[in-house]
């Protein structure tokens, strides 16, 4: 099976712009979670989607949003970018939601905000 | 709120020595504790996990122990090898069993 695919791999944006990141899960996985990875902060949970519904959301401002399509692909959007949004954004898919099933991570999208 | 603290942030050991990484969690309802390994430039991958009804679990050179009373769990790597060099993340299932909360990571370096 193909692994989790994230596009694009790298993004450079300017403050105030918005950005959309894409994640294609492993075939058959219906749960997709998003994490922000920064040095010293580890992996911070953004949100989880299952069957096109957001199941859970982390402590991020409303500028961070996401959605999931009927084929389980997911997108994450960040509006009004700030310098502090620079990070590696990882998505992970799993067979079932809620964290008990192993997470299969993608390679991430490296976002740089200037 | 849910919190997972991980120590140390960096750990350097000689090849063949043991390495121990410790995590504490705040949500007493947490019942699942996985460990992920992230090699440089690669994606995190699950290496071992433990559920709250078990005190210890081993898989070859790695083991995880859980102390529910003290709310802490540890990763033990014996006979370390250069390929063990990576960032290790602990996590706990929190929020009523709804999401994984990760620690801040430990950079392990195994020196020859």
Short mmCIF file of C-alpha atoms in Angstrom, two decimals:
data_model
loop_
_atom_site.label_atom_id
_atom_site.label_comp_id
_atom_site.label_asym_id
_atom_site.label_seq_id
_atom_site.Cartn_x
_atom_site.Cartn_y
_atom_site.Cartn_z
CA UNK A 1 0.00 0.00 0.00
CA UNK A 2 1.13 3.52 -0.66
CA UNK A 3 1.95 5.53 2.42
CA UNK A 4 0.50 8.83 3.56
CA UNK A 5 1.17 11.53 1.01
CA UNK A 6 1.40 15.20 1.85
CA UNK A 7 1.66 18.02 -0.66
CA UNK A 8 3.41 20.28 -1.12
CA UNK A 9 6.66 19.36 0.66
CA UNK A 10 7.75 22.96 1.06
CA UNK A 11 5.93 26.27 1.14
CA UNK A 12 7.13 29.82 1.59
CA UNK A 13 4.48 32.39 2.35
CA UNK A 14 4.31 35.98 3.53
CA UNK A 15 2.61 37.19 6.69
CA UNK A 16 -1.08 37.78 6.17
CA UNK A 17 -1.43 35.26 3.36
CA UNK A 18 -3.29 32.01 3.62
CA UNK A 19 -2.19 28.49 2.79
CA UNK A 20 -3.78 25.12 2.10
CA UNK A 21 -2.02 21.83 2.80
CA UNK A 22 -3.16 18.48 1.48
CA UNK A 23 -2.99 14.96 2.89
CA UNK A 24 -3.89 11.67 1.21
CA UNK A 25 -4.21 8.83 3.74
CA UNK A 26 -3.32 5.19 3.32
CA UNK A 27 -5.99 3.43 1.31
CA UNK A 28 -8.73 2.23 3.62
CA UNK A 29 -7.84 4.58 6.45
CA UNK A 30 -10.71 6.91 7.26
CA UNK A 31 -9.15 8.85 10.12
CA UNK A 32 -6.78 11.74 9.45
CA UNK A 33 -5.07 13.81 12.14
CA UNK A 34 -2.95 16.92 11.77
CA UNK A 35 -0.01 17.93 13.94
CA UNK A 36 2.27 20.94 14.09
CA UNK A 37 5.92 20.15 14.81
CA UNK A 38 8.28 22.85 16.03
CA UNK A 39 11.66 22.57 17.78
CA UNK A 40 11.16 22.31 21.51
CA UNK A 41 7.36 21.94 21.28
CA UNK A 42 7.17 18.45 19.90
CA UNK A 43 4.04 17.36 18.10
CA UNK A 44 1.04 19.51 18.86
CA UNK A 45 -2.37 18.20 17.92
CA UNK A 46 -4.40 20.37 15.56
CA UNK A 47 -7.48 18.29 14.72
CA UNK A 48 -8.75 14.90 13.69
CA UNK A 49 -11.24 14.01 11.00
CA UNK A 50 -13.16 10.80 10.54
CA UNK A 51 -15.78 10.17 7.87
CA UNK A 52 -15.75 13.85 6.88
CA UNK A 53 -16.48 15.00 10.45
CA UNK A 54 -14.12 16.78 12.80
CA UNK A 55 -13.90 14.60 15.90
CA UNK A 56 -11.52 16.63 17.97
CA UNK A 57 -9.65 19.90 17.92
CA UNK A 58 -6.50 21.07 19.66
CA UNK A 59 -5.75 24.43 21.23
CA UNK A 60 -5.08 26.42 18.10
CA UNK A 61 -6.75 29.66 17.01
CA UNK A 62 -9.61 29.68 14.55
CA UNK A 63 -7.20 30.64 11.76
CA UNK A 64 -6.42 26.94 11.58
CA UNK A 65 -9.15 24.92 9.94
CA UNK A 66 -9.51 21.71 8.05
CA UNK A 67 -11.84 19.44 6.23
CA UNK A 68 -12.09 15.91 4.94
CA UNK A 69 -13.53 14.72 1.69
CA UNK A 70 -15.58 11.62 0.94
CA UNK A 71 -12.44 9.80 -0.29
CA UNK A 72 -10.83 10.49 3.13
CA UNK A 73 -8.34 12.99 1.71
CA UNK A 74 -7.94 15.95 4.02
CA UNK A 75 -6.92 19.55 3.70
CA UNK A 76 -5.71 22.00 6.30
CA UNK A 77 -6.01 25.74 5.87
CA UNK A 78 -4.24 28.49 7.74
CA UNK A 79 -5.45 32.02 7.18
CA UNK A 80 -3.77 35.33 8.01
CA UNK A 81 -0.39 33.68 8.43
CA UNK A 82 1.88 34.78 11.25
CA UNK A 83 5.64 34.29 11.62
CA UNK A 84 4.98 31.83 14.46
CA UNK A 85 3.11 29.53 12.08
CA UNK A 86 6.42 28.48 10.54
CA UNK A 87 6.66 24.77 11.28
CA UNK A 88 6.54 21.27 9.89
CA UNK A 89 2.91 20.20 9.50
CA UNK A 90 2.41 16.46 9.70
CA UNK A 91 -0.69 14.53 8.94
CA UNK A 92 -1.28 10.98 10.04
CA UNK A 93 -3.86 8.42 9.04
CA UNK A 94 -5.16 5.48 11.02
CA UNK A 95 -7.71 2.74 10.56
CA UNK A 96 -9.86 3.95 13.42
CA UNK A 97 -10.19 7.34 15.12
CA UNK A 98 -9.38 8.34 18.65
CA UNK A 99 -5.69 7.48 18.94
CA UNK A 100 -5.74 3.77 19.83
CA UNK A 101 -4.79 2.62 16.35
CA UNK A 102 -1.21 3.27 15.17
CA UNK A 103 -0.70 6.59 13.44
CA UNK A 104 0.94 6.47 10.03
CA UNK A 105 2.58 9.80 9.37
CA UNK A 106 3.32 11.52 6.11
CA UNK A 107 6.62 13.27 5.40
CA UNK A 108 5.12 16.61 6.26
CA UNK A 109 4.84 20.04 4.69
CA UNK A 110 7.52 22.51 5.75
CA UNK A 111 5.88 25.94 5.97
CA UNK A 112 8.03 29.05 6.22
CA UNK A 113 6.34 32.38 6.86
CA UNK A 114 8.40 35.48 6.13
CA UNK B 1 -5.66 20.31 30.85
CA UNK B 2 -3.91 17.31 29.38
CA UNK B 3 -0.14 17.47 29.60
CA UNK B 4 2.70 15.07 28.87
CA UNK B 5 6.16 16.00 30.10
CA UNK B 6 9.20 14.26 28.65
CA UNK B 7 12.78 14.16 29.94
CA UNK B 8 15.54 14.54 29.06
CA UNK B 9 15.32 16.72 25.97
CA UNK B 10 18.72 15.44 24.79
CA UNK B 11 20.54 12.25 25.68
CA UNK B 12 23.97 11.11 24.57
CA UNK B 13 25.17 7.56 25.22
CA UNK B 14 28.04 5.37 24.11
CA UNK B 15 27.27 2.53 21.75
CA UNK B 16 26.32 -0.54 23.75
CA UNK B 17 25.07 1.42 26.75
CA UNK B 18 21.44 1.65 27.82
CA UNK B 19 19.21 4.68 27.35
CA UNK B 20 16.15 5.64 29.39
CA UNK B 21 13.58 8.29 28.50
CA UNK B 22 10.89 9.24 31.00
CA UNK B 23 7.44 10.76 30.59
CA UNK B 24 4.78 11.87 33.02
CA UNK B 25 1.14 12.53 32.25
CA UNK B 26 -1.56 14.49 33.99
CA UNK B 27 -4.81 12.84 32.87
CA UNK B 28 -5.46 9.97 35.27
CA UNK B 29 -7.94 8.52 32.77
CA UNK B 30 -5.18 7.97 30.17
CA UNK B 31 -5.01 4.30 29.23
CA UNK B 32 -2.76 4.04 26.18
CA UNK B 33 0.87 5.10 25.83
CA UNK B 34 2.70 4.77 22.50
CA UNK B 35 6.26 5.73 21.63
CA UNK B 36 7.26 7.11 18.24
CA UNK B 37 10.73 7.35 16.73
CA UNK B 38 11.63 10.03 14.22
CA UNK B 39 14.93 9.70 12.41
CA UNK B 40 16.48 12.81 10.95
CA UNK B 41 14.43 14.06 8.00
CA UNK B 42 11.96 11.20 8.24
CA UNK B 43 8.45 10.70 9.49
CA UNK B 44 7.65 9.54 13.04
CA UNK B 45 7.01 5.82 13.33
CA UNK B 46 5.45 3.79 16.11
CA UNK B 47 8.03 1.58 17.82
CA UNK B 48 6.21 0.26 20.89
CA UNK B 49 3.09 0.92 22.93
CA UNK B 50 1.59 -0.12 26.25
CA UNK B 51 -1.91 -0.14 27.66
CA UNK B 52 -2.81 0.67 31.23
CA UNK B 53 -3.60 -2.92 32.19
CA UNK B 54 0.03 -3.89 31.64
CA UNK B 55 3.08 -2.81 33.66
CA UNK B 56 5.82 -3.66 31.19
CA UNK B 57 6.20 -4.63 27.56
CA UNK B 58 9.32 -5.71 25.68
CA UNK B 59 10.23 -5.98 22.03
CA UNK B 60 13.81 -7.12 21.47
CA UNK B 61 16.07 -4.29 22.69
CA UNK B 62 13.31 -1.89 23.62
CA UNK B 63 10.93 -1.98 26.56
CA UNK B 64 8.36 0.30 28.06
CA UNK B 65 7.32 0.41 31.72
CA UNK B 66 4.22 2.04 33.18
CA UNK B 67 3.54 3.21 36.72
CA UNK B 68 -0.13 4.21 36.83
CA UNK B 69 0.00 5.32 40.45
CA UNK B 70 2.78 7.79 39.79
CA UNK B 71 1.45 8.56 36.30
CA UNK B 72 4.72 8.02 34.54
CA UNK B 73 6.06 5.69 31.87
CA UNK B 74 9.53 5.10 30.48
CA UNK B 75 11.25 3.84 27.35
CA UNK B 76 14.28 1.64 27.84
CA UNK B 77 16.72 0.86 25.03
CA UNK B 78 19.45 -1.67 25.76
CA UNK B 79 22.66 -2.30 23.81
CA UNK B 80 22.24 0.93 21.90
CA UNK B 81 23.41 1.12 18.29
CA UNK B 82 24.10 4.09 16.01
CA UNK B 83 20.82 3.47 14.19
CA UNK B 84 18.99 4.18 17.47
CA UNK B 85 20.01 7.83 17.08
CA UNK B 86 16.74 9.73 16.54
CA UNK B 87 14.12 11.84 18.29
CA UNK B 88 11.79 9.80 20.46
CA UNK B 89 8.29 11.01 21.34
CA UNK B 90 6.13 9.60 24.08
CA UNK B 91 2.38 10.09 23.98
CA UNK B 92 -0.67 9.48 26.11
CA UNK B 93 -4.27 9.00 25.05
CA UNK B 94 -6.09 11.85 26.75
CA UNK B 95 -9.28 13.84 26.53
CA UNK B 96 -11.53 10.97 27.46
CA UNK B 97 -9.77 8.69 25.04
CA UNK B 98 -10.16 11.01 22.12
CA UNK B 99 -6.69 12.21 21.19
CA UNK B 100 -3.00 11.56 21.60
CA UNK B 101 -1.03 14.18 23.50
CA UNK B 102 2.67 14.03 22.71
CA UNK B 103 5.69 14.91 24.79
CA UNK B 104 8.21 17.41 23.52
CA UNK B 105 10.66 14.75 22.33
CA UNK B 106 14.09 13.43 23.30
CA UNK B 107 17.03 13.70 20.92
CA UNK B 108 19.02 10.50 21.45
CA UNK B 109 22.55 10.37 20.10
CA UNK B 110 24.47 7.10 20.19
CA UNK B 111 28.18 7.75 19.90
CA UNK B 112 30.71 5.27 18.60
#
